[in-house]
Every structure is written in structure tokens, then in C-alpha cells.
CSV table of C-alpha atoms and ligand atoms in Angstrom, one decimal:
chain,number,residue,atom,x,y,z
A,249,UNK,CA,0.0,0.0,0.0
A,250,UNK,CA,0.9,3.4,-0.4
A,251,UNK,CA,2.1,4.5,3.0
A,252,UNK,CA,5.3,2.4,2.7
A,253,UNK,CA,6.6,5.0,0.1
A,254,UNK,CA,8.5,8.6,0.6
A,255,UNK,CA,8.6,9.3,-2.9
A,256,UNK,CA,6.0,12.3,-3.2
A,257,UNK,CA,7.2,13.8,0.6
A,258,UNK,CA,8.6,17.2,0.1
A,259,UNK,CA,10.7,18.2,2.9
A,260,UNK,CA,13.5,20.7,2.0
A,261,UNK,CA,14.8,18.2,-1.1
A,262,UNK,CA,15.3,15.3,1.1
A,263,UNK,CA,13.0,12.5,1.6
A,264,UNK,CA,13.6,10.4,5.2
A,265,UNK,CA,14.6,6.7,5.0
A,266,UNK,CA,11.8,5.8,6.6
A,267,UNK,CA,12.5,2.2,7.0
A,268,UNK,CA,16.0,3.0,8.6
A,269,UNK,CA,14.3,5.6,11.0
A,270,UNK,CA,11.8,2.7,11.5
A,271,UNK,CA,14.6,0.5,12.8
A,272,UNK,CA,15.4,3.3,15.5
A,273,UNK,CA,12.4,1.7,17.2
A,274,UNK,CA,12.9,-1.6,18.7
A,275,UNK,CA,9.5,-2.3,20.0
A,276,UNK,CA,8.1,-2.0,16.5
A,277,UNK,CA,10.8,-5.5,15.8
A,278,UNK,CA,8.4,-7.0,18.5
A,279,UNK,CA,4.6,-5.5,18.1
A,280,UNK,CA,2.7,-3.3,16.2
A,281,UNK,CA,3.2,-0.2,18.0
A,282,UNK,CA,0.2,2.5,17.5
A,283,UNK,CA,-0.5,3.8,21.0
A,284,UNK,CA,1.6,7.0,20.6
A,285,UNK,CA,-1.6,8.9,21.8
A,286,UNK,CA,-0.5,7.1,25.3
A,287,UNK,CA,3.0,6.5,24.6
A,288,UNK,CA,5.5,7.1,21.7
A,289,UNK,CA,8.1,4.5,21.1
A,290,UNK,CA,11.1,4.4,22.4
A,291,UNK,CA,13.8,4.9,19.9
A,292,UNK,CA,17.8,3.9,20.3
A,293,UNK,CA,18.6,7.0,21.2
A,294,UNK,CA,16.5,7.5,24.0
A,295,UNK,CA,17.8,4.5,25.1
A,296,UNK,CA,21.2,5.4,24.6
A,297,UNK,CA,20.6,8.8,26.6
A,298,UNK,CA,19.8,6.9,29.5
A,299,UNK,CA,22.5,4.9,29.6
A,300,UNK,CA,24.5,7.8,29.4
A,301,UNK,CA,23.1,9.6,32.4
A,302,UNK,CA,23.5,6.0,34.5
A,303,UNK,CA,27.7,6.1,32.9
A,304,UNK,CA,27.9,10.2,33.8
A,305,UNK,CA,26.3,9.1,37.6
A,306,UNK,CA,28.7,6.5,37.9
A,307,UNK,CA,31.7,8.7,36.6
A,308,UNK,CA,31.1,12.2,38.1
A,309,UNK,CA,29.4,11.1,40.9
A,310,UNK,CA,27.8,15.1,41.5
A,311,UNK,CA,27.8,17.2,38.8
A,312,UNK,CA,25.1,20.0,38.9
A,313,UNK,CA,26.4,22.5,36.3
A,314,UNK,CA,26.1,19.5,33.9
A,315,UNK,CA,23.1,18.3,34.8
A,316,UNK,CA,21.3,22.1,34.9
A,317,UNK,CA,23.3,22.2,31.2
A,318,UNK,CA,20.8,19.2,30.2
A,319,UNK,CA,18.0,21.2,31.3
A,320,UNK,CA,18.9,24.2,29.5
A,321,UNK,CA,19.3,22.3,26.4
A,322,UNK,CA,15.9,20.7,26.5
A,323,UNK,CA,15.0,24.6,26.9
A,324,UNK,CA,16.7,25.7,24.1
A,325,UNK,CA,15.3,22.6,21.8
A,326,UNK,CA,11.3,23.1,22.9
A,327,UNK,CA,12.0,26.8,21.9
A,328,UNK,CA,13.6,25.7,19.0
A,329,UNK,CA,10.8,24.0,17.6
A,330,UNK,CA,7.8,26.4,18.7
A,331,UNK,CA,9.5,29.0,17.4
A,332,UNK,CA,9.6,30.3,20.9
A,333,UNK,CA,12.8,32.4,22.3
A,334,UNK,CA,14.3,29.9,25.0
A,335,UNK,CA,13.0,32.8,27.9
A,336,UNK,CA,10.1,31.8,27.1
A,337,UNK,CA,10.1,28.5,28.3
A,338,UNK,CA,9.5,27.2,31.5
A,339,UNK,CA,10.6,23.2,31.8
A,340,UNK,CA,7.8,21.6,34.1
A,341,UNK,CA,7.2,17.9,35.0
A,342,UNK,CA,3.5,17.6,34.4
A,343,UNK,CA,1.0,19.2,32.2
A,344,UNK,CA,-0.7,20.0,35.7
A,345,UNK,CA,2.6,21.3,37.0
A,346,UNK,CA,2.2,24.5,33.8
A,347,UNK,CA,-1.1,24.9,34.4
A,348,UNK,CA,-1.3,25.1,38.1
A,349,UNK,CA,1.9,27.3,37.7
A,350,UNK,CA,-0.4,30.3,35.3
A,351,UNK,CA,-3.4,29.2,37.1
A,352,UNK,CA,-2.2,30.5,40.0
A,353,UNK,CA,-1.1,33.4,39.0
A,354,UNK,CA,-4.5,34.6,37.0
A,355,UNK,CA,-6.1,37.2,39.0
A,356,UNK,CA,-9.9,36.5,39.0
A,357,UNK,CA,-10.9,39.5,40.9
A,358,UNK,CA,-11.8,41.8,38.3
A,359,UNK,CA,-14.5,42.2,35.4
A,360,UNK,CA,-13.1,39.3,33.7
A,361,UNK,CA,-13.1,36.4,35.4
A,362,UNK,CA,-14.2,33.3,33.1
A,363,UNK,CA,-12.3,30.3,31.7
A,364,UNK,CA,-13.6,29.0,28.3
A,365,UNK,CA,-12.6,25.6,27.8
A,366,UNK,CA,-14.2,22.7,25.7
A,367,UNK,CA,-15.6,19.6,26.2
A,368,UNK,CA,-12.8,18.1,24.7
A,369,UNK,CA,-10.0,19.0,27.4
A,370,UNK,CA,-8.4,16.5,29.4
A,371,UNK,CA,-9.7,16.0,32.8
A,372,UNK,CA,-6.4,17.7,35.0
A,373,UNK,CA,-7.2,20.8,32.6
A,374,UNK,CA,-10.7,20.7,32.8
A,375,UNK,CA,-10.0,20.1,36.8
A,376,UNK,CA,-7.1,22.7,37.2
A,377,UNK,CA,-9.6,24.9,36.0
A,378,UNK,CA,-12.7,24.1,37.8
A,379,UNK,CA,-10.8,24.7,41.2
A,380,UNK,CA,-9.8,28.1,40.3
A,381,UNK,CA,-13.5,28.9,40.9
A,382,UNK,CA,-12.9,28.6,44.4
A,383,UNK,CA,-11.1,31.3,43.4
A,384,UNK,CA,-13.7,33.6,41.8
A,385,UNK,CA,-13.5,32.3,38.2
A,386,UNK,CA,-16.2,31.5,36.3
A,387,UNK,CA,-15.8,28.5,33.7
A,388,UNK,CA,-18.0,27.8,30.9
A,389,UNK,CA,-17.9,24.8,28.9
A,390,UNK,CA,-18.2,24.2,25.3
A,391,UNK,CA,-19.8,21.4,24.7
A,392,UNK,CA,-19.1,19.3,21.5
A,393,UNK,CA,-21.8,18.6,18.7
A,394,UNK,CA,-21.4,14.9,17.3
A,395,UNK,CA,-17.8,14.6,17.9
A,396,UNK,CA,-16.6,18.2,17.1
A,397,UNK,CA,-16.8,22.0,18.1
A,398,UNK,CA,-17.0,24.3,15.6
A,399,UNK,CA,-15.1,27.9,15.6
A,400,UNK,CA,-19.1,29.7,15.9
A,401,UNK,CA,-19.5,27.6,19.7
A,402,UNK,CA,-15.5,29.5,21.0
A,403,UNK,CA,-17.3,33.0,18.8
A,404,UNK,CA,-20.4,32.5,21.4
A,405,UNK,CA,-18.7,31.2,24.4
A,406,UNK,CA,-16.3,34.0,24.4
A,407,UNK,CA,-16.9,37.6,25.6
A,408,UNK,CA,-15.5,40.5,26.7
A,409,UNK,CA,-15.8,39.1,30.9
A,410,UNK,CA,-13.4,36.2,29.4
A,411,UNK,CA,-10.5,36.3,31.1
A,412,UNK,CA,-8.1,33.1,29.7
A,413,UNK,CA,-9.8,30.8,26.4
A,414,UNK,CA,-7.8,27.4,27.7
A,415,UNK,CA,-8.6,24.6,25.0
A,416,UNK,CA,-6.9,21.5,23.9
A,417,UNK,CA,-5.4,21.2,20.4
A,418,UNK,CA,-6.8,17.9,19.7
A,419,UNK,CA,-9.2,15.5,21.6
A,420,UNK,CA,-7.6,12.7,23.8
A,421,UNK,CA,-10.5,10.5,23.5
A,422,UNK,CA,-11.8,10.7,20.0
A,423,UNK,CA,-8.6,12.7,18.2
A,424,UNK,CA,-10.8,15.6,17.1
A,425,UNK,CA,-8.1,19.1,16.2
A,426,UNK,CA,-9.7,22.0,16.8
A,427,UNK,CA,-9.4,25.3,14.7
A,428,UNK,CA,-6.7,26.5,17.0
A,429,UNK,CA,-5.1,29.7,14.9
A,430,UNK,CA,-9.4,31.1,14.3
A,431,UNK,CA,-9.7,30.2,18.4
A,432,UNK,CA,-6.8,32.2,19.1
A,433,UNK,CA,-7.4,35.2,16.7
A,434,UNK,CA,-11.1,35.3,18.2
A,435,UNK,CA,-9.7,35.6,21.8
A,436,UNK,CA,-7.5,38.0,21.2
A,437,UNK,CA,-9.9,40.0,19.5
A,438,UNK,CA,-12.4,39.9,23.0
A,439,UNK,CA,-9.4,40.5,24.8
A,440,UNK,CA,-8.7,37.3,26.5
A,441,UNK,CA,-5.8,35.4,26.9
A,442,UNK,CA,-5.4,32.2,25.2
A,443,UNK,CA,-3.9,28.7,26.1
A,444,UNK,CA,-3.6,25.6,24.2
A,445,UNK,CA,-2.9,22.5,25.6
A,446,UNK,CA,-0.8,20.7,22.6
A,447,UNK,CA,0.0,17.6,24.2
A,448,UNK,CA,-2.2,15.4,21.6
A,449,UNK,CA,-0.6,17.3,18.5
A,450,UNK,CA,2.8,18.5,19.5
A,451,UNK,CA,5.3,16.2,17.1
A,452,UNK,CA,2.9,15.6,14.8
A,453,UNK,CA,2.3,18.8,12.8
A,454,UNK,CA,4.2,22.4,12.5
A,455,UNK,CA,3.0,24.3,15.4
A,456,UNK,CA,4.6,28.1,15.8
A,457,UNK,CA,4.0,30.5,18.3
A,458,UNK,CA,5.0,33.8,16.1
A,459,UNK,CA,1.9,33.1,13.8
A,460,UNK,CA,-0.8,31.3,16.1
A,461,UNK,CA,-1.4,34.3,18.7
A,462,UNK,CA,-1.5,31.9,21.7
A,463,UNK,CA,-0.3,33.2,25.5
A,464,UNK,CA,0.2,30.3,26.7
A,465,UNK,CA,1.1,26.5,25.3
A,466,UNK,CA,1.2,23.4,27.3
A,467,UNK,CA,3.0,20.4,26.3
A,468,UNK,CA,4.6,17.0,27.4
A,469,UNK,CA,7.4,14.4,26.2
A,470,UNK,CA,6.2,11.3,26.5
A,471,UNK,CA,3.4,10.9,23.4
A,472,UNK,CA,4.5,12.1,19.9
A,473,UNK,CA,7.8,13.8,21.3
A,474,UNK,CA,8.9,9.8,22.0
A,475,UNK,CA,10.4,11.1,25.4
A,476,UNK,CA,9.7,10.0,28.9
A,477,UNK,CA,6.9,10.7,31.8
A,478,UNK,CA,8.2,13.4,33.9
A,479,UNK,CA,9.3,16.4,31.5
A,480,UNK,CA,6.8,18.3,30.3
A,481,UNK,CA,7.1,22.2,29.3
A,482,UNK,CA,5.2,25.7,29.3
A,483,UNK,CA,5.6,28.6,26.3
A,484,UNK,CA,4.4,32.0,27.8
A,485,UNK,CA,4.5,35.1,25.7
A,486,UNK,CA,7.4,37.1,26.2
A,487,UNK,CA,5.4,40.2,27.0
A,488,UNK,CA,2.8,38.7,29.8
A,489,UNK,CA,6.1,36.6,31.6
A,490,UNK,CA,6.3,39.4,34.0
A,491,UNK,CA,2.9,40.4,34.4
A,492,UNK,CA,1.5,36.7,35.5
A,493,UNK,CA,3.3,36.5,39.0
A,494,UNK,CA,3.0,32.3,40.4
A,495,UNK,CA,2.1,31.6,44.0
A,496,UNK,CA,3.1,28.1,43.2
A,497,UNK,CA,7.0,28.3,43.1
A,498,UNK,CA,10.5,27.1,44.6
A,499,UNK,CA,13.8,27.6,44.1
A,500,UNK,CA,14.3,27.1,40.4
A,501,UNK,CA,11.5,29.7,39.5
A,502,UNK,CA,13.7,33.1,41.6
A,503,UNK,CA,15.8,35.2,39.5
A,504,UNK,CA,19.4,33.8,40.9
A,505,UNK,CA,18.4,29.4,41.5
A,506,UNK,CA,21.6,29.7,43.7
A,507,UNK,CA,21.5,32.3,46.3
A,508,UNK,CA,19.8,30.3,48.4
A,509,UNK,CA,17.7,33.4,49.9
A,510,UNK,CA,15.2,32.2,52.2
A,511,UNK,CA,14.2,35.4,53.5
A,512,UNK,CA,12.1,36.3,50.0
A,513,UNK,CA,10.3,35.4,47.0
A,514,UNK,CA,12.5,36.8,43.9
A,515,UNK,CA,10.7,35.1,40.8
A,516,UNK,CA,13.0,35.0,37.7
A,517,UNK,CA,12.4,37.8,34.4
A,518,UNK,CA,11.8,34.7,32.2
A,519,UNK,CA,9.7,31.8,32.0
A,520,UNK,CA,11.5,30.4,34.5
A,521,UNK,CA,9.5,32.0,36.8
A,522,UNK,CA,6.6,29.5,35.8
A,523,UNK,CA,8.9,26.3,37.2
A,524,UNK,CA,9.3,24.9,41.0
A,525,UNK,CA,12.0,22.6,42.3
A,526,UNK,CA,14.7,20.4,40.9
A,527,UNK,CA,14.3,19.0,37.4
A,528,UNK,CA,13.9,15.5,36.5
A,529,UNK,CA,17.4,15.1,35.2
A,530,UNK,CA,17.4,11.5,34.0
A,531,UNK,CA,14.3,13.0,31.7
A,532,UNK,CA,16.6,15.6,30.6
A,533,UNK,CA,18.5,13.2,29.2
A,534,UNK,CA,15.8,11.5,27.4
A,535,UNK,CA,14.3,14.5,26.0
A,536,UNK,CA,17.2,15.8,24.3
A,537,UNK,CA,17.6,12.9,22.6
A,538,UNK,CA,13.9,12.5,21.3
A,539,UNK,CA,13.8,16.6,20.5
A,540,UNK,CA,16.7,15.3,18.4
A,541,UNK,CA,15.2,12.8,16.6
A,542,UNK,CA,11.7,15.3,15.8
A,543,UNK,CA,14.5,17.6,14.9
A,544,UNK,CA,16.2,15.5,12.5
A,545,UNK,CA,13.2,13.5,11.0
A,546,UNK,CA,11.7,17.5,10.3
A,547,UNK,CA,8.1,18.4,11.1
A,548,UNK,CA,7.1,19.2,7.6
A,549,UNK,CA,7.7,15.1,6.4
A,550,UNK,CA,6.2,14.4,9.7
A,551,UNK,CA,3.3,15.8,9.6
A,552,UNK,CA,2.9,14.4,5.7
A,553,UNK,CA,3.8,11.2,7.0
A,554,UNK,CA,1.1,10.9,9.3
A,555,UNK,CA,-1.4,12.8,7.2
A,556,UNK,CA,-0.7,9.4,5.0
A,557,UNK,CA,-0.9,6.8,7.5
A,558,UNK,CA,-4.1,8.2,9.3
A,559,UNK,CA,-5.6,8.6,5.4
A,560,UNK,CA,-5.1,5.1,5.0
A,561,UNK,CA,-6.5,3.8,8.3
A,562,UNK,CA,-9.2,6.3,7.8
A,563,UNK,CA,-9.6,4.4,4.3
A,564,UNK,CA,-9.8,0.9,5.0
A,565,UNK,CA,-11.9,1.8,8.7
A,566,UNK,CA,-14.6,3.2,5.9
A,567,UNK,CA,-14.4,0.1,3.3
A,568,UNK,CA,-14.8,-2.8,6.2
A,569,UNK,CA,-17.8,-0.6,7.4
A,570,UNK,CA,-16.6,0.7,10.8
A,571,UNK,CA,-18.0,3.9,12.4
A,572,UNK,CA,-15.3,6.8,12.8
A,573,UNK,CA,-15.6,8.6,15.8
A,574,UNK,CA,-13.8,11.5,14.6
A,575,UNK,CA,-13.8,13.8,11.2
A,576,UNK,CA,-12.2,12.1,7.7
A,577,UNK,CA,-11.5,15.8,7.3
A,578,UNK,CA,-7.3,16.4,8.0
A,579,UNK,CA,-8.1,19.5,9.5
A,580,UNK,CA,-10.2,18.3,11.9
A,581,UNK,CA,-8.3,15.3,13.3
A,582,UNK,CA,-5.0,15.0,14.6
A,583,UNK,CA,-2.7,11.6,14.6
A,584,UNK,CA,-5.2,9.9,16.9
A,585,UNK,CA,-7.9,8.4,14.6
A,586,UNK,CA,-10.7,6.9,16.9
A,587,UNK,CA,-13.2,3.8,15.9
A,588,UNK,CA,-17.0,3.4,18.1
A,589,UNK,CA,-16.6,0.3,19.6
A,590,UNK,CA,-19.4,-1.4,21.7
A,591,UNK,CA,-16.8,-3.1,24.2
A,592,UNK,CA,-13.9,-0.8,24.3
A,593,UNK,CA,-11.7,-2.6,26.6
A,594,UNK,CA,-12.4,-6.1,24.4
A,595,UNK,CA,-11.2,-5.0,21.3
A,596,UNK,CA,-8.0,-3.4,23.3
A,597,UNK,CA,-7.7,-7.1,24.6
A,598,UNK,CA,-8.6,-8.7,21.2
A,599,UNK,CA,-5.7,-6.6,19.6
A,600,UNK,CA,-3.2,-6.8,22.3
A,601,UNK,CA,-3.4,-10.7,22.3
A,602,UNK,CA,-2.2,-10.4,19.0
A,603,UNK,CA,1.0,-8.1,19.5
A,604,UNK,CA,-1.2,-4.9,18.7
A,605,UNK,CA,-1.0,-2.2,20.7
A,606,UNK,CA,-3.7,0.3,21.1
A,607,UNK,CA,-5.9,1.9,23.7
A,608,UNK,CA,-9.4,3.2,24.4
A,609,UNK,CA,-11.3,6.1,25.7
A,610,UNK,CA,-15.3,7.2,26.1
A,611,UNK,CA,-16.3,4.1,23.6
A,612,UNK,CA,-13.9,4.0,20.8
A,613,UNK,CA,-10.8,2.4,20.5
A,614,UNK,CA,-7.8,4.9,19.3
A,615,UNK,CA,-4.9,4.0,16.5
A,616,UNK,CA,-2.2,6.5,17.3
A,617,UNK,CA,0.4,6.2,15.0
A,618,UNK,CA,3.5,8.1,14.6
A,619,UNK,CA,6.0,8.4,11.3
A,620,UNK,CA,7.9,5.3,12.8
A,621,UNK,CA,4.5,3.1,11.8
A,622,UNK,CA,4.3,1.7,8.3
A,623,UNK,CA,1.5,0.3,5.8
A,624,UNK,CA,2.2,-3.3,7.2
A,625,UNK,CA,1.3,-2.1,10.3
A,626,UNK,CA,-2.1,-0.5,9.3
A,627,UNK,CA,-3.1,-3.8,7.2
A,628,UNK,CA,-1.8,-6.0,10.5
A,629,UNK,CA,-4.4,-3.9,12.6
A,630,UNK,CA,-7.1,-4.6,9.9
A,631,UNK,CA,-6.6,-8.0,9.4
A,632,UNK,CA,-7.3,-8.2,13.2
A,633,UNK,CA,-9.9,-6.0,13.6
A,634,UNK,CA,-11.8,-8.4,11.0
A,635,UNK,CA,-11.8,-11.4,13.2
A,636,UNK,CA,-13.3,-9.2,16.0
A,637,UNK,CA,-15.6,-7.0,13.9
A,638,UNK,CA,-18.0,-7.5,16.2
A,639,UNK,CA,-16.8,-5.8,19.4
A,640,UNK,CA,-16.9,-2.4,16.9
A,641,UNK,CA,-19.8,-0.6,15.9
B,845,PLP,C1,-4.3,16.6,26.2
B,845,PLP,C2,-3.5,16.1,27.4
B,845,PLP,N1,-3.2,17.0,28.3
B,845,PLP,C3,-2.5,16.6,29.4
B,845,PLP,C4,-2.1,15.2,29.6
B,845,PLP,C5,-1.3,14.8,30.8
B,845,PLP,O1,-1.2,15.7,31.8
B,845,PLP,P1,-0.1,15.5,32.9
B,845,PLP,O2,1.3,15.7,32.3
B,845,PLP,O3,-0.4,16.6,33.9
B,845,PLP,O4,-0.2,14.1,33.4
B,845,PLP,C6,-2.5,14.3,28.6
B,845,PLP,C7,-2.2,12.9,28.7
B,845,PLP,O5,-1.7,12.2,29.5
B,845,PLP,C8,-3.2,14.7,27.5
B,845,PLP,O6,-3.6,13.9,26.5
């Protein structure tokens, strides 16, 4: 099938080997990998990264400098591929860890005080947000409308009392990408902030900061970014860094991490500001290596790559008669491409017991795959989902 080929991939004259990159990935040796909405593959060089932090442990015993040096070069990479100034960048360990970190420092006191999100967030955002009411903001919900939210719900929902639009780039449950850039234009134009929780489409498409006028983005390692639990990031617009002042804090968010002042609160000029205590420095490790790899590989022929892979799933879902649970539309769906299933967990089961590896949320089962997976891969899946046709709907 067509997905095996790079032929017609465009990517600054050079088309990626994709079956040497493939080979990066062990695990795909041993199953077919497409949970990358949960988990992305491991590669060799993340592998090799954490070997290297076990050797550098074992060979300079303490080393801080370093080890703050692998930080700052996650820092500089995440920048690097938002299209972000490193200052803006605050290196977190949790989605809930950024979030908290703004939320906190939102004043909800004033005229404005609601938080638009969508039906479509994932629950720490949706709950991160909830518990600021205790707080005095106000939250209003858009709801979804047979599997998607259209740009006219955000138009209504937001007004000129909105105070932060915080919405999710695309759906962790059904894989549905929102109209982030006509979100974020209609925000700013009520005067709200904006924040887009991108840890569903970071690493698979091109995603810049200088041309989507987003605040805030929130982001993690461990799905498409093939890095670890534990690392996760925060971009804040340069000009609202020292405006937004966090009550949750430590050590690594004051201005000098080494003064060891414990007489004040001194929070840093830059995004740093936005972080707490010591960072996961195995992580590091393993995110420099996988920024690497996302770096190498190039988002352009990413993103093509994908658009290919969930085109064909998409394809042969539709000619065996399954029900997609999310838009055949590219625009409107991210890497995650989602099936109604009437036992969720079965199929999960079904799949798994053949060396498949997928995962489920709210009904339908979800094939994540990443520019590692491969046609064979997609025909494996629908050769099994044949034989269990009837845990779908
Ligand atoms: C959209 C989205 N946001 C956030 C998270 C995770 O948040 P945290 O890093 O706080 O566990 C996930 C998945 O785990 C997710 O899919």
C-alpha cells in the first residue's frame, strides 16, 4: 500500500529513509506499535541517553552544572521548535505542574473572570480549571456537537468578561483538532488570553507561536515527542512573563536558583518563573535525545507522514464498514484516529493478544500512530480487527 513509500514527501529536497528511521524503534521489531496517543516508542537513542546519564552518575558522581546544562538544552530545543525564544520556556514535570503554575497566578478579581474551555479538554485541565472557581472564576464549557466543536461555539462562548480561552489542540478520547489559529485570533480580538494544551498534536504537525497568537502553550514528552513521563514544558509570551506572578513556586523559578535566599520570593524575568523545584534530570536526558530525533526527522515530512498513514487507516476503517468517531476531514483530526466500539476494553484485549498495541477512551478504540509506523502495520491492525468486527460498531 501506499504508506510504505517517501517518494511524493517534500521536505527541503530530502525524503527520510523511513525504514532505517523505522529500525530506530525496537519495540516496532516486536509489536505493532500504534498507542503514541499514550506513549510514543522508544527509539535507540533514547535508550542510549539513558545509559549515558546512568555512565555520567557513575563517573562524576555530582555534577550540577552538567546536569542544569541538560535542562537548559531541553530549553533551548522546545524553543527551537515552537518557534519560541528559549526565555520563554519554563521546563515543568506535568501538564498539571504548567497549568497550576499560570493558574495560579490569574487574577480573577476583576471584570473578567471566566475560563472557556471545551468539552474536549483533558480532565487535570478541565479540573485545574474548575478549582480556580474557588477562586472567583467563572468556567464555561463548550460542549461538543457529534464529535466536534466548531469555531461559531468558541465565537459565542467568548466575551469580553473572558479572562483566559484554555482549550486542547486535539481530543484525547476521539482525536478531534480543533481550529486552533481562528480560536486564538477570536480571543484576542475579545481581549482574553489564550492557552492551548498541545500535548495530543505537538510532534505531529508544525505548530509556531510567532503566527498562532496563543499566550500560553502546554506540552509533554512522553506521546509524539517519544520522550519520557516526567518532562513536560510551558511557552508564555514574552510580553505577559512578568505580568503573571505564580504563587506556586521554589527555588528554580527566583531570578538567581543559587542564592539560596530564604528570606524572600524573587521570581526570575523569564519563564522560568513558571517552574518549581529540581528537574527531572534522567528525563533531561531522554528529551534531548527525542527533540533530536523530531528535529532530524523535520516536522514538515512528519506531519505528511502521518497525514498518509491516518488517510489510509481512515480508508480501510470506511471500506470494512466501521464507524469513525472523529472527522475524515485532515483539519479536523490529529494523529489519533478513533473507531466506536461497543466493548472498548475487548477490542483493546482482542488486539493486544495479538501483538497490537492500542488503547481506548469514552467508547472508541484509538490507533495512534507516529511516522515510525508503516502500511504493514495498518493492514496488520485490519486484518485483526476483522476477526473481531463484532466488538466495533
Ligand atoms: C491533552 C492532554 N493533556 C495533558 C495530559 C497529561 O497531563 P499531565 O502531564 O499533567 O499528566 C494528557 C495525557 O496524558 C493529554 O492527553
Amino acid at each position: 500500500m501506499a504508506v510504505e513509500t517517501s517518494a511524493d514527501i517534500e521536505t527541503s529536497g530530502v525524503d527520510p529513509d523511513w525504514a532505517k528511521i523505522r529500525k530506530r524503534f525496537p519495540v516496532l521489531e516486536n509489536k505493532t506499535y500504534l498507542n503514541s496517543c499514550s506513549y510514543g516508542a522508544m527509539s535507540t537513542d533514547v535508550r542510549e541517553a539513558l545509559y549515558r546519564y546512568i555512565q555520567d552518575r557513575e563517573e562524576r558522581g555530582t555534577d550540577w552544572d552538567y546536569w542544569v546544562g541538560r535542562n537548559e538544552s531541553v530549553r533551548a530545543a522546545v524553543a527551537d521548535f515552537l518557534g519560541a525564544n528559549a526565555d520563554e520556556i519554563a521546563i515543568t514535570t506535568s501538564a498539571s505542574a504548567s497549568i497550576n503554575s499560570i493558574a495560579s497566578a490569574m487574577d480573577f478579581t476583576g471584570r473578567r473572570k471566566k475560563v472557556v474551555i471545551s468539552a474536549f479538554e483533558f480532565p487535570t485541565d478541565a479540573q485545574i480549571w474548575y478549582a480556580q472557581e474557588l477562586r472567583g472564576a467563572e468556567v464555561v464549557r463548550v460542549p461538543e456537537r457529534d464529535g466536534y466543536i466548531p469555531v461559531e461555539d468558541f465565537e459565542s462562548a467568548i466575551d469580553d468578561e473572558t479572562l483566559l480561552v484554555a482549550v486542547t489542540h486535539v481530543c484525547y478520547y476521539n482525536g478531534a483538532r480543533l481550529d486552533i489559529p481562528a480560536i486564538a485570533e477570536i480571543a484576542k480580538a475579545k481581549g482574553a488570553m489564550m492557552m492551548v494544551d498541545g500535548f495530543q498534536g505537538l510532534g505531529t504537525f508544525e505548530f509556531n507561536v510567532r503566527r498562532i497568537p496563543v499566550d500560553f502553550v502546554v506540552g509533554g514528552m512522553l506521546k509524539y515527542l517519544l520522550g519520557s513521563a516526567g518532562l513536560a514544558f510551558l511557552y508564555v509570551r514574552d510580553e505577559l512573563i512578568e505580568k503573571l506572578v505564580p504563587t506556586v513556586t521554589g527555588w528554580f523559578a527566583q531570578s538567581d536558583i543559587f542564592a539560596m535566599d530564604n528570606t524572600r520570593y524573587d521570581p526570575s524575568p523569564t519563564a522560568r518563573r513558571f517552574e518549581t523545584g529540581t528537574p527531572p534530570v534522567p528525563n533531561s536526558y531522554v528529551a534531548e535525545a527525542s527533540l533530536g530525533i523530531i528535529a532530524e526527522v523535520g516536522l514538515p515530512a512528519i506531519e505528511h507522514r502521518i497525514r498518509e498513514i491516518t488517510a489510509e487507516i481512515i480508508a480501510q476503517a470506511k471500506s470494512a464498514g466501521y464507524t469513525l468517531a472523529v472527522s475524515e476531514d485532515p483539519e479536523r483530526h490529529g494523529a489519533l484516529i478513533t473507531l466506536r466500539a461497543h466493548d472498548e476494553d475487548a477490542i483493546v484485549e482482542a488486539l493486544a493478544a495479538e501483538g497490537i498495541v492500542t488503547s481506548c477512551r469514552a467508547g472508541n478504540l484509538r490507533i495512534s500512530p507516529h511516522f515510525y509506523n508503516n502500511g504493514d502495520d495498518i493492514d496488520t491492525l485490519f486484518g485483526a480487527l476483522r476477526k473481531h468486527a463484532h466488538l466495533l460498531v
